[in-house]
mmCIF file of C-alpha atoms in Angstrom:
data_model
loop_
_atom_site.group_PDB
_atom_site.id
_atom_site.type_symbol
_atom_site.label_atom_id
_atom_site.label_comp_id
_atom_site.label_asym_id
_atom_site.label_seq_id
_atom_site.Cartn_x
_atom_site.Cartn_y
_atom_site.Cartn_z
ATOM 1 C CA ASN U 1 0.000 0.000 0.000
ATOM 2 C CA ALA U 2 1.867 3.061 -1.270
ATOM 3 C CA GLY U 3 -0.432 5.724 0.256
ATOM 4 C CA VAL U 4 0.059 9.130 -1.422
ATOM 5 C CA THR U 5 2.765 9.321 -4.074
ATOM 6 C CA GLN U 6 4.117 12.643 -5.289
ATOM 7 C CA THR U 7 6.501 13.220 -8.150
ATOM 8 C CA PRO U 8 8.978 14.731 -8.671
ATOM 9 C CA LYS U 9 10.683 15.197 -5.282
ATOM 10 C CA PHE U 10 12.786 18.111 -6.496
ATOM 11 C CA GLN U 11 12.406 20.465 -9.445
ATOM 12 C CA VAL U 12 14.094 23.625 -10.688
ATOM 13 C CA LEU U 13 12.196 25.758 -13.194
ATOM 14 C CA LYS U 14 12.978 28.926 -15.047
ATOM 15 C CA THR U 15 10.571 31.831 -14.777
ATOM 16 C CA GLY U 16 7.764 31.413 -17.303
ATOM 17 C CA GLN U 17 8.067 27.647 -17.679
ATOM 18 C CA SER U 18 5.103 25.408 -16.981
ATOM 19 C CA MET U 19 5.020 22.014 -15.315
ATOM 20 C CA THR U 20 2.752 19.500 -13.627
ATOM 21 C CA LEU U 21 3.252 18.082 -10.159
ATOM 22 C CA GLN U 22 1.838 14.589 -9.987
ATOM 23 C CA CYS U 23 -0.128 13.138 -7.071
ATOM 24 C CA ALA U 24 -1.672 9.684 -6.837
ATOM 25 C CA GLN U 25 -3.272 7.796 -3.953
ATOM 26 C CA ASP U 26 -4.280 4.168 -3.723
ATOM 27 C CA MET U 27 -6.528 4.335 -0.647
ATOM 28 C CA ASN U 28 -9.739 5.101 -2.557
ATOM 29 C CA HIS U 29 -9.980 8.448 -0.761
ATOM 30 C CA GLU U 30 -12.573 10.937 -1.948
ATOM 31 C CA TYR U 31 -10.867 14.078 -0.658
ATOM 32 C CA MET U 32 -7.591 15.345 -2.059
ATOM 33 C CA SER U 33 -5.843 18.675 -1.551
ATOM 34 C CA TRP U 34 -2.733 20.561 -2.549
ATOM 35 C CA TYR U 35 -0.879 22.715 -0.029
ATOM 36 C CA ARG U 36 2.216 24.852 -0.242
ATOM 37 C CA GLN U 37 4.485 25.386 2.727
ATOM 38 C CA ASP U 38 6.722 28.400 3.094
ATOM 39 C CA PRO U 39 8.904 29.325 6.099
ATOM 40 C CA GLY U 40 6.818 31.004 8.783
ATOM 41 C CA MET U 41 3.602 30.625 6.789
ATOM 42 C CA GLY U 42 2.472 27.124 7.644
ATOM 43 C CA LEU U 43 0.524 25.019 5.153
ATOM 44 C CA ARG U 44 -1.677 27.033 2.826
ATOM 45 C CA LEU U 45 -4.393 25.417 0.743
ATOM 46 C CA ILE U 46 -4.075 25.877 -3.028
ATOM 47 C CA HIS U 47 -6.865 23.715 -4.494
ATOM 48 C CA TYR U 48 -8.917 20.802 -3.276
ATOM 49 C CA SER U 49 -11.263 18.144 -4.573
ATOM 50 C CA VAL U 50 -14.100 16.297 -2.870
ATOM 51 C CA GLY U 51 -14.421 13.668 -5.586
ATOM 52 C CA ALA U 52 -13.718 12.861 -9.224
ATOM 53 C CA GLY U 53 -14.808 15.717 -11.464
ATOM 54 C CA ILE U 54 -15.133 18.202 -8.563
ATOM 55 C CA THR U 55 -12.483 20.772 -7.692
ATOM 56 C CA ASP U 56 -12.472 24.099 -5.873
ATOM 57 C CA GLN U 57 -10.087 26.888 -4.978
ATOM 58 C CA GLY U 58 -8.374 27.234 -1.641
ATOM 59 C CA GLU U 59 -6.611 30.163 -0.031
ATOM 60 C CA VAL U 60 -3.865 30.721 -2.660
ATOM 61 C CA PRO U 61 -5.081 29.407 -6.058
ATOM 62 C CA ASN U 62 -3.613 32.036 -8.398
ATOM 63 C CA GLY U 63 -1.122 30.628 -10.900
ATOM 64 C CA TYR U 64 -2.228 27.018 -10.388
ATOM 65 C CA ASN U 65 -4.726 24.706 -12.078
ATOM 66 C CA VAL U 66 -5.993 21.289 -11.048
ATOM 67 C CA SER U 67 -8.198 18.560 -12.449
ATOM 68 C CA ARG U 68 -9.618 15.343 -10.976
ATOM 69 C CA SER U 69 -10.532 12.973 -13.781
ATOM 70 C CA THR U 70 -10.120 9.878 -11.581
ATOM 71 C CA THR U 71 -10.388 9.177 -7.851
ATOM 72 C CA GLU U 72 -6.696 8.251 -7.721
ATOM 73 C CA ASP U 73 -5.013 11.209 -9.430
ATOM 74 C CA PHE U 74 -4.939 14.924 -8.629
ATOM 75 C CA PRO U 75 -2.246 16.749 -10.648
ATOM 76 C CA LEU U 76 -1.288 20.372 -9.958
ATOM 77 C CA ARG U 77 -0.298 22.500 -12.938
ATOM 78 C CA LEU U 78 1.842 25.601 -12.754
ATOM 79 C CA LEU U 79 0.875 27.674 -15.761
ATOM 80 C CA SER U 80 3.788 30.134 -15.922
ATOM 81 C CA ALA U 81 6.228 29.694 -13.053
ATOM 82 C CA ALA U 82 7.243 32.707 -10.985
ATOM 83 C CA PRO U 83 9.903 33.024 -8.247
ATOM 84 C CA SER U 84 7.052 33.545 -5.740
ATOM 85 C CA GLN U 85 6.045 29.938 -6.386
ATOM 86 C CA THR U 86 9.298 28.650 -4.931
ATOM 87 C CA SER U 87 8.016 26.466 -2.123
ATOM 88 C CA VAL U 88 7.485 22.937 -0.854
ATOM 89 C CA TYR U 89 4.278 21.436 -2.208
ATOM 90 C CA PHE U 90 2.331 18.708 -0.439
ATOM 91 C CA CYS U 91 -0.514 16.642 -1.779
ATOM 92 C CA ALA U 92 -2.839 15.025 0.768
ATOM 93 C CA SER U 93 -5.859 12.764 0.768
ATOM 94 C CA SER U 94 -8.556 11.765 3.235
ATOM 95 C CA SER U 95 -11.533 9.491 3.481
ATOM 96 C CA GLU U 96 -14.963 11.093 3.499
ATOM 97 C CA SER U 97 -15.315 10.867 7.285
ATOM 98 C CA GLY U 98 -12.037 12.704 7.791
ATOM 99 C CA ALA U 99 -11.629 11.319 11.294
ATOM 100 C CA GLU U 100 -8.339 9.601 10.427
ATOM 101 C CA GLY U 101 -6.934 12.870 9.189
ATOM 102 C CA TYR U 102 -5.147 13.611 5.972
ATOM 103 C CA THR U 103 -2.379 11.382 4.614
ATOM 104 C CA PHE U 104 0.340 13.496 3.036
ATOM 105 C CA GLY U 105 2.682 12.747 0.190
ATOM 106 C CA SER U 106 6.411 13.202 0.737
ATOM 107 C CA GLY U 107 6.410 16.627 -0.903
ATOM 108 C CA THR U 108 7.923 18.349 -3.932
ATOM 109 C CA ARG U 109 10.574 20.986 -3.374
ATOM 110 C CA LEU U 110 10.243 23.495 -6.221
ATOM 111 C CA THR U 111 12.661 26.293 -6.992
ATOM 112 C CA VAL U 112 11.851 28.896 -9.641
ATOM 113 C CA VAL U 113 14.824 30.936 -10.844
ATOM 114 C CA GLY D 1 -13.384 31.719 7.637
ATOM 115 C CA GLN D 2 -10.803 30.263 9.973
ATOM 116 C CA ASN D 3 -8.322 31.975 12.273
ATOM 117 C CA ILE D 4 -5.854 29.709 14.066
ATOM 118 C CA ASP D 5 -3.207 30.856 16.520
ATOM 119 C CA GLN D 6 -0.393 28.878 18.136
ATOM 120 C CA PRO D 7 3.009 29.822 19.563
ATOM 121 C CA THR D 8 5.857 29.974 17.073
ATOM 122 C CA GLU D 9 8.471 28.157 19.114
ATOM 123 C CA MET D 10 8.852 26.293 22.388
ATOM 124 C CA THR D 11 11.775 24.597 24.093
ATOM 125 C CA ALA D 12 11.715 21.821 26.677
ATOM 126 C CA THR D 13 14.005 19.337 28.380
ATOM 127 C CA GLU D 14 14.200 15.642 27.638
ATOM 128 C CA GLY D 15 11.953 13.710 30.032
ATOM 129 C CA ALA D 16 9.763 16.712 30.815
ATOM 130 C CA ILE D 17 6.146 17.532 29.889
ATOM 131 C CA VAL D 18 5.202 20.258 27.409
ATOM 132 C CA GLN D 19 1.829 21.716 26.470
ATOM 133 C CA ILE D 20 1.331 23.311 23.047
ATOM 134 C CA ASN D 21 -1.726 25.551 22.851
ATOM 135 C CA CYS D 22 -3.945 26.363 19.897
ATOM 136 C CA THR D 23 -6.778 28.878 19.787
ATOM 137 C CA TYR D 24 -9.145 29.140 16.886
ATOM 138 C CA GLN D 25 -12.066 31.091 15.529
ATOM 139 C CA THR D 26 -14.259 29.416 12.980
ATOM 140 C CA SER D 27 -17.665 29.989 11.454
ATOM 141 C CA GLY D 28 -18.661 26.371 11.961
ATOM 142 C CA PHE D 29 -16.800 23.905 14.147
ATOM 143 C CA ASN D 30 -16.130 20.432 12.766
ATOM 144 C CA GLY D 31 -13.344 19.132 14.922
ATOM 145 C CA LEU D 32 -9.670 19.921 15.381
ATOM 146 C CA PHE D 33 -6.597 18.043 14.165
ATOM 147 C CA TRP D 34 -3.031 17.905 15.446
ATOM 148 C CA TYR D 35 -0.175 16.926 13.134
ATOM 149 C CA GLN D 36 3.533 16.395 13.713
ATOM 150 C CA GLN D 37 6.080 17.421 11.098
ATOM 151 C CA HIS D 38 9.797 16.662 11.347
ATOM 152 C CA ALA D 39 12.144 18.925 9.418
ATOM 153 C CA GLY D 40 12.203 18.060 5.726
ATOM 154 C CA GLU D 41 9.359 15.574 6.026
ATOM 155 C CA ALA D 42 5.612 15.482 5.460
ATOM 156 C CA PRO D 43 3.126 16.102 8.285
ATOM 157 C CA THR D 44 1.769 13.009 10.014
ATOM 158 C CA PHE D 45 -1.596 12.744 11.756
ATOM 159 C CA LEU D 46 -1.572 12.720 15.583
ATOM 160 C CA SER D 47 -5.132 13.300 16.772
ATOM 161 C CA TYR D 48 -8.625 14.465 15.959
ATOM 162 C CA ASN D 49 -10.924 15.970 18.620
ATOM 163 C CA VAL D 50 -14.559 16.701 17.930
ATOM 164 C CA LEU D 51 -15.951 16.587 21.486
ATOM 165 C CA ASP D 52 -14.815 18.469 24.587
ATOM 166 C CA GLY D 53 -12.314 16.806 26.853
ATOM 167 C CA LEU D 54 -9.017 15.036 26.881
ATOM 168 C CA GLU D 55 -8.061 12.171 24.579
ATOM 169 C CA GLU D 56 -4.952 10.197 25.398
ATOM 170 C CA LYS D 57 -2.763 8.238 22.997
ATOM 171 C CA GLY D 58 0.319 6.959 24.741
ATOM 172 C CA ARG D 59 2.694 9.828 25.515
ATOM 173 C CA PHE D 60 0.546 12.283 23.537
ATOM 174 C CA SER D 61 -2.801 13.709 24.665
ATOM 175 C CA SER D 62 -5.044 16.300 23.052
ATOM 176 C CA PHE D 63 -7.613 18.476 24.775
ATOM 177 C CA LEU D 64 -10.490 20.458 23.321
ATOM 178 C CA SER D 65 -12.834 23.124 24.680
ATOM 179 C CA ARG D 66 -15.310 24.142 21.999
ATOM 180 C CA SER D 67 -16.856 26.934 24.090
ATOM 181 C CA LYS D 68 -13.442 28.578 24.526
ATOM 182 C CA GLY D 69 -12.166 27.878 20.994
ATOM 183 C CA TYR D 70 -9.121 26.260 22.574
ATOM 184 C CA SER D 71 -7.114 23.089 22.258
ATOM 185 C CA TYR D 72 -3.782 21.853 23.510
ATOM 186 C CA LEU D 73 -1.431 19.016 22.715
ATOM 187 C CA LEU D 74 0.311 17.521 25.753
ATOM 188 C CA LEU D 75 3.553 15.613 25.260
ATOM 189 C CA LYS D 76 4.835 13.600 28.217
ATOM 190 C CA GLU D 77 8.224 12.014 28.871
ATOM 191 C CA LEU D 78 9.759 14.054 26.106
ATOM 192 C CA GLN D 79 12.309 12.403 23.869
ATOM 193 C CA MET D 80 14.822 14.009 21.532
ATOM 194 C CA LYS D 81 12.876 12.602 18.571
ATOM 195 C CA ASP D 82 9.886 14.755 19.601
ATOM 196 C CA SER D 83 11.749 17.801 18.282
ATOM 197 C CA ALA D 84 9.469 18.772 15.401
ATOM 198 C CA SER D 85 6.827 21.237 14.314
ATOM 199 C CA TYR D 86 3.316 20.653 15.657
ATOM 200 C CA LEU D 87 0.459 21.849 13.496
ATOM 201 C CA CYS D 88 -3.063 22.605 14.655
ATOM 202 C CA ALA D 89 -5.732 22.344 11.925
ATOM 203 C CA VAL D 90 -9.421 23.148 11.831
ATOM 204 C CA PRO D 91 -11.593 21.888 8.947
ATOM 205 C CA PHE D 92 -13.947 24.126 7.060
ATOM 206 C CA ILE D 93 -16.979 22.800 5.280
ATOM 207 C CA SER D 94 -17.240 22.847 1.502
ATOM 208 C CA GLY D 95 -20.207 21.112 -0.057
ATOM 209 C CA GLY D 96 -20.564 18.824 2.929
ATOM 210 C CA SER D 97 -16.891 17.863 3.123
ATOM 211 C CA TYR D 98 -14.223 18.887 5.626
ATOM 212 C CA ILE D 99 -11.055 20.529 4.355
ATOM 213 C CA PRO D 100 -8.340 21.256 6.966
ATOM 214 C CA THR D 101 -6.993 24.763 7.409
ATOM 215 C CA PHE D 102 -3.656 24.794 9.224
ATOM 216 C CA GLY D 103 -2.118 27.119 11.747
ATOM 217 C CA ARG D 104 1.482 28.207 11.226
ATOM 218 C CA GLY D 105 2.810 25.503 13.508
ATOM 219 C CA THR D 106 4.794 25.413 16.751
ATOM 220 C CA SER D 107 8.436 24.433 16.483
ATOM 221 C CA LEU D 108 9.347 22.336 19.526
ATOM 222 C CA ILE D 109 13.003 21.966 20.445
ATOM 223 C CA VAL D 110 13.823 19.242 22.961
ATOM 224 C CA HIS D 111 17.280 19.518 24.530
ATOM 225 C CA PRO D 112 19.133 17.079 26.781
#
């Protein structure tokens, strides 16, 4: 049971480039979310999904797109990378009850130069 | 919306007890989570409180008072490996589902 798998673990982008951060879970969880974590800022919600075909914006959605075509996958797309998007990105998933909390992926450390 | 407040940093001695507080303001309460995050790693789930009172899990306990908008995480018999950031999170409701909003975390340093 792999849990939540994020790829890549590290990435360096040039300003203006686009890329997709991959996230997959094998726990049949309905809820999936993307967070970014910056020093002193905690985890901030970018986008989330409550099921296949349903997505919504979180606290800091600008510059990011998501889609949820299957229960398992929830990719995060950076449309035109900016230095302000340098951060650590975490994908997380949860069952519908939520009582067991979110399971997080290992994170992607992104640097935009 | 959510507003979550917790201390930025705390220090404690190995073997001691430490209490990490979290206060919150939310438009609709749906429970409170505590997570542990070691440096360079992902957060891991510690506890979920939805009713008032103390819940104990080994060396870790979590307390909730809904009327006061207050929770704490109690760590007993501290070990060096407990040095980590502790995150308080309160879910908000979106279309009937619960999406956690996190505080900025409390960095706990345990010294010998």
